[in-house]
Structure formats: structure tokens, C-alpha cells
Amino acid sequence: MMDDILKQIKAGEVSGVQFKERILDKYDIACELVAFSNSHGGKLVVGIKDKTGETNALSYSEVQETTNLLSDIASENVVPSILIKIDTVEVEDGNLVIATVKEGLNKPYHDNKGIVWVKNGADKRKVFDNAELAEMMTDCGSFAPDEAGVRDATVNDLDATTIKQFLGNRFERVLEKKGLTGDAFNEASLDMICSAIAKGHDCEKILRNLRFIRPDGTLTVAAMLLFGKYTQRWMPMMTAKCICFAGNSIGGKVFRDKVNDADMEGNLLHQYDTIMDFFTRNLHNVQVGEEFNSIGKLEIPYTSLVEFTVNSLVHRSLNMKAPVRIFIFDNRVEIHSPGALPNGLTIDDIKAGTSMPRNMFLFNNAIYLLPYTGVGSGITRALDEDVNVTFMNNDKAQEFVITVWREESNQVEVESNQVEGKSNQVEGKSNQVEGASNQVGNEVHDKSNQVEDHNTGLRHSDTDSDTRLRHSDTDLDTQLRHSDTKKVSLSNKQRDIVNFCSVPRTTAEIMERLGLSNQTKNRERYITSLVAAGYLQMTNPDNPTASNQKYKKVNKR
């Protein structure tokens, strides 16, 4: 029994305290009870020295006094009051009193001075951070951050096209009965869709009935995350940071790729598409099958990346002022999601498919925009793809980290490319030296031939003109034939527009996203060129000038 108690003391699951001249320190005991209630529960043993485990057993009368005192402290010195279970254990020189404290259901608890305590290993610490207090309230269900209000935000700050897509998925059967499917749905306005769902309802009334608008008229956090045009203007940290490092250290200063904050700005659907685009352009494709022309697939299964990405966006802590962070290294991919596992979940629980969503309202609605089933099988489905993955639940740093290890063959490929790049740099420098020496020799030679070239040029000028005219048409035809086969290098703005068009967008919406006027040159640069390069496609290709024309992203996996 004593050995078990000592182990629990070292693990921080048990705190020991001595009986001091028949009078216990009420305030210190109260702080311990508060800390256990705000954490995951624990035990307080009276009659043993904390940390050392040296016993100072209690007599029968001291046991009775201690039992009464602990009950009084739990009801009078802990706010709100708690219930504790008290047991007595016989030891060699007397008795120990063990008070068992369960994790509280009304967090945060505080002492009679208003201080909130939590366990910190075998010790305890004070809590002053509002985000950590809110996380406690979320953990016990007394606060739902996804249903909190977004100050000063209105329906005009939401994206109508994303709302329309959400309603189309959520009320698919209702709209099907009204004949609003396919082209009819695409051509219908948002107000028409809302009226078909519920007669006499407009967008605002539908959103209010679905609880995306609070009774006081403010938008909820969930509404801004799912439908916001520029979500980060209202909630700057509800975003993701994506960096591809050269090497395996997070301290590395060389980046192969980095998503700019402006490119990530948008709702969860836009963030999801941007993250998946980041993965597909930075991870390798590996050949499947023995044939040379067999279809390739991503080195980390796309399905697993989808599940891990959705998990980080939907189940992140909304109280923590930190972004989702996604890092690609030469040997691994890391996905850091703010907030440790909620509700006492363990890594074994989530591997087994146990689902206890932190943001229940967001979780139940994001399913109509993001690709997940909503039954808690995401992690198990990702693991079914035979990926080498490790999970870390960091209570101290308040984050959950998914690490997917890349195959060694892919690491070798990266390293060989680096070596090849360095050799090319050396070769380039030698060519520069050779070129410089040739330039000096050529300059002397060219000057001696200038007089001769002048006369020769006069004789051949007419012939050269005819030749250029004959070949100009051929060269133009060749350029046109090969223009479609050239891979266009996208600018950050163009890449943002491609992701923005994961939901079909009108020309006006695209120009508004860019902050540009709806002029021909802007349309050619950011729409027409992307259609020609195969990144975007028209929703109505048979009538390019149609008034209801929209553009959507071409999905390439």
C-alpha cells in the first residue's frame, strides 16, 4: 500500500501532508483540493510527508478530527464546494487518512481568496490566463466557445456562396423535392434557397433558427469560422501556419515553401483547401505498381492527410490564442493543434475511435462543408491507411501533435536533390568563369570584324527580312501549340484564387477577394489565364459570357 502511495506522489496523483500538532493548515489543504478539482482529480494523504514519503501516522482521535476538518474545508474553503470521499488506512504506527477528489464538474474552482489552482506535476500552480480558465469551463461543459458571440460582426461579413453550399448539403432532400438540384440549384439565389427550405425565411432568419446567430443578434464563433469572408479580421489566431523546412530541425532558417498569412485568410473550408494544396505540392508522389506508366500516389496517403487536417481544424481549442501549425521536414510531417485532448481522453481512446468533440456545435455543422463522417472514426480511418504516425498529448504546452514519418526512400531523394543542387551551383560558377574569359576574347574578335560585318550586313539585309517574315508565322503557330503544355508558375495571389474557388465563385467575388476593379486586364490575369492553364474551370463552359457564370477549382490528386 505504501509503495503505491509513494509512486502516486511522484506522479503527482497524490499529495501528502503531515498532521501538525493536531491542527492542519486549512488554506494549504484547500489549495490542494482546488488544484485536484481543476485538473484530473487525485488523492490527499494526511499522515505522510509530501515528496519524501516519511510517515507520521495519526491516532484514532486525530483521524476523527482530520475527517471532520477535511469535510469542512471541502464545503467552506473551496468555491464552489465539492464532495470528497474519505478513507482510513492502517499502518504500522497508527492510521493514514486518504481524501479522494474527483475532477470537478463546475470548473474553474478557486480558494476563498479567489485564486484558481491546477496541478503541475507533483506540485501546483496559480492560473491567471483567461484562455486557460475558459478551457477549464469548456472541458466541463459550462462554456461553449463555438457558440460565443463575435463582437460587431454582422451577416454582411459572411460569404453567401459558402452559406449556399452548406444549406445545399444540409437540406439536400428538402431541396431535391423542390426541384432545386444541379443547374437549378446553381442558378438560384441564396434567398430562393432559404425560402425553399422554409417558406418566408431569408438567410438571416435561417441562420438564426440554426443557432448561428445568437438571441442578442451577434454572430457565433462557429458562423464566422464556417462562413466568414475574412475570418481572421475578427479572430486573428483562428488560422494555420504552413512551413516546409529544408532539413529536420524546426530551428532551420531555410524554407522550401511557406504559405503567406494572406493566402490562408478565410473560413475553414478555404483553410482546408489551402493546407491540402500545401501538402500536395511539397510531398512526393510515389509510383504504384511495376509498370512505368502506372498511376502515382502521394507518399503519405491523401485520406490520412485529410483526416488529420480536418481533426486539427475542427477539434482545436478555440480558447487558446494560437494557430494550427503544420510543418514538413525531410523525415516527417508535424501537425500541431492548439489544446490538449479534452474531457480526459487519452491517445489510446482516440486510436480506438472514441469521440468526445471539444466544439460540439462546430463539429455537428462543419460536416456539411468539410470531408468527414462525423462519427468519430477519422483517426481510425487514417490509421487504416498503414501510415507510420505518432501522437503526443502535451498538457503542459496545451497542444496535440500528430507526427507522420516519411519513408526513408523519400528522404534519400531529398538529400540527393540537395547534393545535385550543390554540384550544379559549382558547375554554374565554373561556367561563369569560362564565360567571362570567352567574353574578353570575343570582344576583341568582334571589334576586328565590325567593319566587315557592316558591309556584309548591307548585302544581306533584304534577304534576312524575307527570312524573318517567312518564319514568324511558323514560330507563332509553334508557341500556340505548346502554350497549353507549359506548366504555369502561380503567384501567391493566383494560388489564393485557385483555393478560393473551391466553392464556385463569380467574377465579381474573385475581384472583391483581390481588392481589384473588374477590368479586362485583371480578369485575364487572375481568371482567364488560370482557366487556360487548367487550374480553374467554368460552371457553364458552353456559354462563357453567361450572366450566372462562375469558376471553380479543378481538383487534381
XYZ file of C-alpha atoms in Angstrom:
557
model
C 0.000 0.000 0.000
C 2.760 2.449 0.981
C 4.714 1.668 -2.182
C 1.657 2.516 -4.303
C 1.173 5.782 -2.416
C 4.807 6.767 -2.934
C 4.535 6.061 -6.679
C 1.376 8.172 -6.879
C 3.061 11.015 -5.005
C 5.903 11.060 -7.535
C 3.368 11.018 -10.402
C 1.500 13.978 -8.933
C -1.644 11.887 -8.373
C -1.286 12.053 -4.580
C -0.287 14.898 -2.255
C 0.921 14.155 1.253
C 0.586 16.375 4.315
C 1.568 15.943 7.956
C -0.714 16.401 10.932
C 0.814 19.414 12.687
C 0.150 19.429 16.425
C -3.455 18.302 15.774
C -4.092 21.431 13.626
C -3.998 21.228 9.816
C -3.266 24.242 7.621
C -6.781 24.829 6.252
C -5.727 27.177 3.461
C -2.990 24.887 2.143
C -5.348 21.905 2.182
C -7.999 23.939 0.345
C -5.492 24.861 -2.377
C -4.666 21.179 -2.900
C -8.347 20.260 -3.196
C -8.905 23.110 -5.681
C -5.934 22.005 -7.791
C -7.180 18.394 -7.974
C -10.718 19.527 -8.849
C -9.453 21.749 -11.687
C -7.180 19.014 -13.050
C -7.994 15.317 -13.373
C -8.669 14.573 -9.708
C -6.321 12.923 -7.205
C -5.776 11.950 -3.585
C -4.649 13.830 -0.490
C -2.994 11.650 2.200
C -2.833 13.043 5.742
C -0.086 11.498 7.879
C 2.701 11.348 5.321
C 5.353 13.823 4.242
C 4.916 15.095 0.710
C 7.776 14.183 -1.691
C 9.752 12.121 0.894
C 7.006 9.671 1.844
C 8.041 9.641 5.538
C 5.042 8.628 7.665
C 3.677 10.451 10.718
C 0.709 8.224 11.497
C -2.417 9.551 13.209
C -4.062 8.291 16.383
C -7.756 7.380 16.478
C -8.778 10.797 17.826
C -6.621 12.570 15.240
C -8.281 10.554 12.472
C -11.733 11.732 13.642
C -10.601 15.356 13.883
C -8.934 15.192 10.443
C -12.017 13.635 8.828
C -14.293 16.398 10.117
C -11.800 19.099 9.183
C -11.404 17.848 5.582
C -15.184 17.777 5.109
C -15.459 21.356 6.386
C -12.641 22.586 4.106
C -14.218 20.951 1.032
C -17.550 22.652 1.686
C -16.400 26.027 3.064
C -12.937 26.792 1.638
C -13.382 25.518 -1.913
C -15.615 27.573 -4.226
C -17.887 26.112 -5.469
C -17.937 23.468 -2.751
C -17.011 19.876 -3.581
C -17.690 16.411 -2.210
C -14.759 14.226 -1.239
C -14.509 10.560 -0.277
C -12.563 9.928 2.943
C -10.965 6.571 3.823
C -8.721 5.381 6.671
C -5.758 3.068 6.137
C -3.935 1.291 8.969
C -0.131 1.467 9.018
C 2.471 0.293 11.491
C 2.291 3.238 13.946
C -1.333 4.261 13.504
C -3.505 5.412 10.609
C -3.449 7.476 7.436
C -6.429 9.459 6.199
C -6.944 9.486 2.396
C -9.237 12.066 0.779
C -10.165 11.183 -2.831
C -11.040 14.166 -5.035
C -12.794 13.716 -8.386
C -12.324 16.023 -11.359
C -14.814 18.826 -10.897
C -17.924 19.396 -12.988
C -18.108 23.141 -12.282
C -14.666 24.432 -13.246
C -12.884 26.639 -12.536
C -12.746 26.135 -8.757
C -10.930 28.638 -6.545
C -9.942 29.100 -2.926
C -11.528 31.639 -0.544
C -9.090 34.281 -1.839
C -10.367 33.852 -5.395
C -7.189 32.136 -6.664
C -7.524 29.288 -9.162
C -5.045 26.410 -8.758
C -4.141 23.469 -11.028
C -1.778 20.562 -10.587
C 1.689 20.964 -12.083
C 3.282 17.534 -11.761
C 3.684 16.768 -8.063
C 3.206 20.464 -7.253
C 0.505 23.030 -8.038
C 0.440 26.461 -9.644
C -1.796 29.516 -9.841
C -3.795 30.252 -13.006
C -4.151 33.827 -14.255
C -4.644 33.292 -18.000
C -8.260 33.831 -19.133
C -7.799 31.389 -22.005
C -6.830 28.608 -19.586
C -9.826 29.429 -17.392
C -12.104 29.301 -20.434
C -10.569 25.946 -21.392
C -11.466 24.560 -17.959
C -15.051 25.724 -18.388
C -15.168 24.203 -21.865
C -13.755 20.920 -20.576
C -16.567 20.521 -18.039
C -19.289 21.777 -20.390
C -20.148 25.036 -18.641
C -18.912 27.133 -21.596
C -19.156 26.529 -25.351
C -16.639 28.764 -27.177
C -18.021 27.890 -30.625
C -21.393 29.342 -29.561
C -19.883 32.534 -28.117
C -20.572 35.840 -29.885
C -18.258 37.672 -32.311
C -18.456 41.318 -31.350
C -19.596 43.784 -34.067
C -19.741 41.124 -36.815
C -22.878 41.023 -38.998
C -24.403 38.777 -41.665
C -22.738 41.011 -44.275
C -19.374 39.646 -43.081
C -20.343 36.123 -44.165
C -19.744 34.579 -47.585
C -23.062 33.926 -49.348
C -21.631 31.243 -51.647
C -20.299 29.171 -48.745
C -23.626 29.505 -46.896
C -25.413 28.327 -50.042
C -23.144 25.285 -50.312
C -23.722 24.487 -46.622
C -27.504 24.741 -46.961
C -27.429 22.675 -50.161
C -25.659 19.842 -48.336
C -27.626 20.054 -45.100
C -31.068 20.293 -46.712
C -30.311 18.193 -49.783
C -33.501 16.119 -49.573
C -35.752 19.131 -48.988
C -34.284 20.975 -51.959
C -34.475 17.865 -54.121
C -38.221 17.687 -53.521
C -38.481 21.339 -54.587
C -36.580 20.617 -57.790
C -33.542 22.667 -56.738
C -30.728 20.369 -57.798
C -27.904 20.593 -60.328
C -28.085 23.653 -62.578
C -31.336 24.802 -60.975
C -29.593 24.986 -57.591
C -26.519 26.722 -59.027
C -28.641 29.388 -60.721
C -30.887 30.002 -57.698
C -30.104 32.899 -55.378
C -29.411 32.388 -51.686
C -32.767 33.928 -50.772
C -34.538 31.478 -53.121
C -32.746 28.577 -51.438
C -33.715 29.826 -47.973
C -37.343 30.332 -48.992
C -37.472 26.808 -50.430
C -36.156 25.374 -47.146
C -38.640 27.326 -45.018
C -41.336 29.484 -46.606
C -40.896 33.179 -45.893
C -37.370 32.761 -44.498
C -34.376 34.752 -45.695
C -30.713 33.998 -44.982
C -30.633 35.806 -41.644
C -33.725 34.046 -40.354
C -32.433 30.636 -41.424
C -29.103 31.267 -39.678
C -30.912 32.439 -36.558
C -33.038 29.282 -36.493
C -29.919 27.168 -36.938
C -28.338 28.984 -33.933
C -25.578 30.627 -35.963
C -26.993 33.954 -34.792
C -27.449 34.405 -31.055
C -30.656 35.771 -29.482
C -28.903 39.134 -28.967
C -28.249 39.339 -32.734
C -24.493 38.671 -32.709
C -22.874 36.044 -34.917
C -21.437 32.974 -33.230
C -17.810 31.935 -33.487
C -18.960 28.844 -35.419
C -20.707 31.034 -38.021
C -17.574 33.109 -38.555
C -15.359 30.014 -38.787
C -17.624 28.254 -41.288
C -18.901 31.139 -43.411
C -16.699 34.184 -42.789
C -15.342 36.083 -45.775
C -12.269 37.236 -43.893
C -12.416 35.244 -40.646
C -9.010 36.358 -39.382
C -10.042 40.019 -39.293
C -12.296 39.088 -36.407
C -10.328 36.179 -34.944
C -6.673 36.628 -35.960
C -5.397 33.388 -34.423
C -8.043 31.129 -35.983
C -5.717 30.300 -38.859
C -2.934 27.906 -39.835
C 0.795 28.367 -40.397
C 2.339 26.087 -43.032
C 6.118 25.820 -43.499
C 8.205 23.301 -45.447
C 11.731 23.199 -43.959
C 14.962 22.133 -45.614
C 16.284 19.603 -43.112
C 14.792 18.129 -39.952
C 15.065 20.996 -37.436
C 12.320 23.437 -36.554
C 15.115 25.913 -35.949
C 16.161 25.738 -39.601
C 16.343 29.024 -41.467
C 15.981 27.594 -44.970
C 12.405 27.113 -46.206
C 11.382 25.244 -49.332
C 7.855 26.626 -49.123
C 5.808 28.823 -46.818
C 2.157 29.811 -47.026
C 1.697 33.537 -46.527
C -0.855 34.706 -43.960
C -2.859 36.485 -46.661
C -3.192 33.251 -48.646
C -4.579 31.437 -45.599
C -7.115 34.141 -44.729
C -10.627 32.762 -44.960
C -13.072 30.314 -43.415
C -12.388 26.678 -42.509
C -13.180 25.397 -45.995
C -10.665 27.797 -47.526
C -8.068 26.909 -44.869
C -8.609 23.200 -45.507
C -8.113 23.580 -49.271
C -5.007 25.730 -48.791
C -3.458 23.187 -46.407
C -4.174 20.260 -48.724
C -2.669 22.211 -51.642
C 0.417 22.810 -49.455
C 0.718 19.059 -48.836
C 0.281 18.003 -52.458
C 2.898 20.395 -53.806
C 5.543 19.608 -51.155
C 5.195 15.841 -50.631
C 6.469 13.377 -53.225
C 4.389 11.189 -55.497
C 5.452 7.548 -55.486
C 4.825 5.042 -58.264
C 2.187 2.384 -57.676
C 2.665 -0.916 -59.485
C 5.527 -2.188 -61.579
C 4.634 -0.533 -64.875
C 6.459 2.666 -65.723
C 3.236 4.496 -66.586
C 1.291 3.305 -63.533
C -0.609 5.929 -61.558
C 1.359 7.584 -58.766
C 0.084 8.422 -55.304
C 1.157 10.766 -52.538
C 3.883 9.344 -50.277
C 1.586 9.906 -47.269
C -1.927 8.650 -48.126
C -4.202 11.539 -49.088
C -7.040 10.100 -46.984
C -4.879 10.203 -43.844
C -3.822 13.794 -44.500
C -7.480 14.765 -44.951
C -8.473 13.234 -41.611
C -5.529 14.723 -39.710
C -6.132 18.168 -41.239
C -9.870 18.193 -40.505
C -9.143 16.988 -36.967
C -6.756 19.889 -36.349
C -9.214 22.495 -37.686
C -12.444 21.267 -36.087
C -11.202 19.878 -32.756
C -8.676 22.603 -31.917
C -9.145 24.643 -28.754
C -10.965 27.872 -29.581
C -9.829 29.372 -26.286
C -6.105 29.152 -26.987
C -4.750 32.162 -28.854
C -2.530 30.126 -31.149
C -2.794 28.955 -34.770
C -2.743 25.422 -36.089
C 0.857 24.797 -37.171
C 1.820 22.422 -39.986
C 5.480 21.641 -40.665
C 7.012 19.467 -43.365
C 10.556 18.234 -42.677
C 12.733 15.908 -44.727
C 11.869 12.959 -42.467
C 8.406 13.812 -41.099
C 5.240 15.910 -41.170
C 4.024 17.545 -37.958
C 0.510 18.887 -37.304
C 0.224 20.937 -34.102
C -3.331 21.587 -32.905
C -3.890 24.053 -30.001
C -5.293 22.419 -26.879
C -4.599 19.066 -25.244
C -7.116 16.229 -25.597
C -10.394 17.262 -23.910
C -12.639 15.533 -21.394
C -9.935 13.204 -20.076
C -9.443 11.485 -23.449
C -6.235 9.534 -23.936
C -4.282 8.658 -27.073
C -5.460 5.041 -26.764
C -9.055 6.307 -26.692
C -8.795 8.187 -29.986
C -6.966 5.291 -31.639
C -9.906 3.099 -30.640
C -12.351 5.552 -32.228
C -13.724 7.187 -29.063
C -15.292 10.530 -29.997
C -15.821 13.351 -27.486
C -15.727 16.551 -29.576
C -14.464 19.669 -27.859
C -16.504 22.017 -30.089
C -19.772 20.129 -30.407
C -21.773 22.788 -32.293
C -18.973 23.385 -34.786
C -18.383 19.641 -35.148
C -22.048 18.930 -35.936
C -22.202 21.612 -38.638
C -18.759 21.546 -40.272
C -19.648 18.091 -41.589
C -21.692 19.800 -44.330
C -18.618 21.608 -45.684
C -15.572 19.517 -44.780
C -14.917 15.874 -45.744
C -15.521 13.829 -42.597
C -18.256 11.470 -41.438
C -18.932 12.944 -38.001
C -18.996 9.597 -36.184
C -15.587 9.783 -34.537
C -13.889 7.350 -36.912
C -11.491 9.853 -38.510
C -8.310 8.815 -36.698
C -9.024 5.099 -37.053
C -9.748 5.577 -40.769
C -6.457 7.451 -41.143
C -4.585 4.667 -39.357
C -6.148 2.091 -41.675
C -4.036 3.578 -44.482
C -0.917 1.990 -42.957
C 0.881 5.213 -42.033
C 3.773 5.487 -39.596
C 2.281 8.001 -37.166
C 2.827 9.001 -33.539
C 0.619 11.133 -31.301
C 1.648 13.399 -28.426
C -0.819 14.905 -25.955
C 1.068 17.759 -24.279
C -0.857 19.020 -21.233
C 1.892 21.464 -20.273
C 2.156 23.141 -23.688
C -1.583 22.689 -24.262
C -1.344 21.177 -27.738
C -1.961 17.893 -29.514
C 0.715 16.888 -32.028
C 0.392 14.379 -34.873
C 3.704 13.283 -36.411
C 3.658 11.309 -39.662
C 7.028 9.818 -40.567
C 8.111 9.906 -44.191
C 9.635 6.886 -45.936
C 13.441 6.671 -45.938
C 13.451 6.405 -49.739
C 11.852 9.822 -49.946
C 14.428 11.235 -47.560
C 17.211 9.872 -49.796
C 15.569 11.550 -52.768
C 15.535 14.867 -50.942
C 19.166 14.520 -49.925
C 20.238 13.558 -53.463
C 18.445 16.579 -54.845
C 20.308 18.780 -52.381
C 23.657 17.282 -53.461
C 22.719 17.661 -57.112
C 21.760 21.279 -56.461
C 25.123 21.996 -54.864
C 27.013 20.375 -57.737
C 25.003 22.451 -60.175
C 25.977 25.578 -58.235
C 29.664 24.658 -58.553
C 29.229 23.894 -62.248
C 27.433 27.198 -62.687
C 30.269 29.131 -61.084
C 32.853 27.433 -63.313
C 30.727 28.255 -66.328
C 30.601 31.857 -65.200
C 34.420 31.999 -65.120
C 34.644 30.329 -68.517
C 32.017 32.680 -69.874
C 33.875 35.727 -68.585
C 37.132 34.657 -70.285
C 35.301 33.925 -73.522
C 33.644 37.308 -73.361
C 37.009 39.093 -73.249
C 38.283 37.118 -76.260
C 35.069 37.640 -78.176
C 35.086 41.398 -77.606
C 38.496 41.688 -79.306
C 37.402 39.424 -82.136
C 34.099 41.251 -82.574
C 35.748 44.681 -82.905
C 38.049 43.429 -85.675
C 35.062 42.124 -87.608
C 32.794 45.150 -87.201
C 33.858 46.802 -90.484
C 33.459 43.575 -92.434
C 30.082 42.879 -90.768
C 28.833 46.336 -91.719
C 29.343 45.713 -95.447
C 28.060 42.164 -95.265
C 25.012 43.356 -93.349
C 24.083 45.753 -96.157
C 24.248 42.971 -98.727
C 22.104 40.515 -96.699
C 19.599 42.858 -95.043
C 16.875 42.283 -97.622
C 17.371 38.529 -97.560
C 17.201 38.406 -93.724
C 13.962 40.408 -93.716
C 12.295 37.926 -96.049
C 13.535 35.007 -93.950
C 12.194 36.535 -90.719
C 8.803 37.119 -92.332
C 8.624 33.530 -93.587
C 9.443 32.067 -90.158
C 7.403 34.415 -87.961
C 4.089 32.688 -88.714
C 5.618 29.252 -88.094
C 7.091 30.354 -84.744
C 3.741 31.802 -83.637
C 1.952 28.560 -84.512
C 4.547 26.594 -82.553
C 4.114 28.830 -79.499
C 0.343 28.419 -79.620
C 0.620 24.643 -79.955
C 2.919 24.379 -76.936
C 1.340 27.042 -74.711
C -1.151 24.600 -73.177
C 1.565 22.106 -72.277
C 3.685 24.572 -70.321
C 3.213 24.497 -66.558
C 2.272 27.930 -65.299
C 4.100 29.079 -62.182
C 1.417 30.607 -59.976
C 1.912 33.772 -57.958
C 0.696 33.818 -54.367
C -2.411 35.773 -55.402
C -3.202 33.318 -58.193
C -2.734 30.361 -55.838
C -5.058 32.052 -53.335
C -7.728 32.497 -56.018
C -7.495 28.838 -57.020
C -8.133 27.792 -53.394
C -10.805 30.478 -53.024
C -12.664 28.850 -55.931
C -13.011 25.527 -54.085
C -16.537 26.900 -53.865
C -17.725 28.195 -57.294
C -17.183 31.978 -57.471
C -18.401 34.751 -59.760
C -16.027 37.208 -61.420
C -17.202 39.921 -59.012
C -16.427 37.741 -55.975
C -12.937 36.972 -57.272
C -12.171 40.637 -57.932
C -13.513 41.546 -54.481
C -11.218 38.923 -52.945
C -8.256 40.521 -54.760
C -9.338 44.070 -53.997
C -9.160 44.914 -57.715
C -11.536 46.539 -60.169
C -13.437 44.321 -62.603
C -11.362 45.259 -65.644
C -10.331 43.163 -68.631
C -6.628 43.057 -67.719
C -7.415 41.884 -64.185
C -9.824 39.209 -65.426
C -7.250 37.961 -67.922
C -4.518 37.710 -65.308
C -6.474 36.112 -62.475
C -9.289 34.211 -64.233
C -8.783 33.624 -67.952
C -5.132 32.579 -67.553
C -5.997 30.132 -64.744
C -8.761 28.591 -66.859
C -6.369 28.234 -69.811
C -3.736 26.618 -67.547
C -6.245 24.097 -66.206
C -6.416 25.365 -62.625
C -9.983 26.722 -62.900
C -12.983 25.652 -64.933
C -16.266 27.336 -65.860
C -19.519 26.113 -64.355
C -21.176 26.928 -67.681
C -18.475 26.287 -70.330
C -20.988 26.213 -73.221
C -21.837 29.865 -72.615
C -18.666 31.660 -71.427
C -20.380 35.065 -71.228
C -23.393 33.834 -69.236
C -24.522 36.225 -66.504
C -24.501 33.403 -63.952
C -21.035 32.197 -64.957
C -18.855 31.001 -62.100
C -15.402 29.486 -61.802
C -14.359 26.526 -59.661
C -11.122 24.819 -58.776
C -10.041 21.802 -60.820
C -9.221 19.112 -58.282
C -6.015 17.246 -59.167
C -4.903 14.466 -56.869
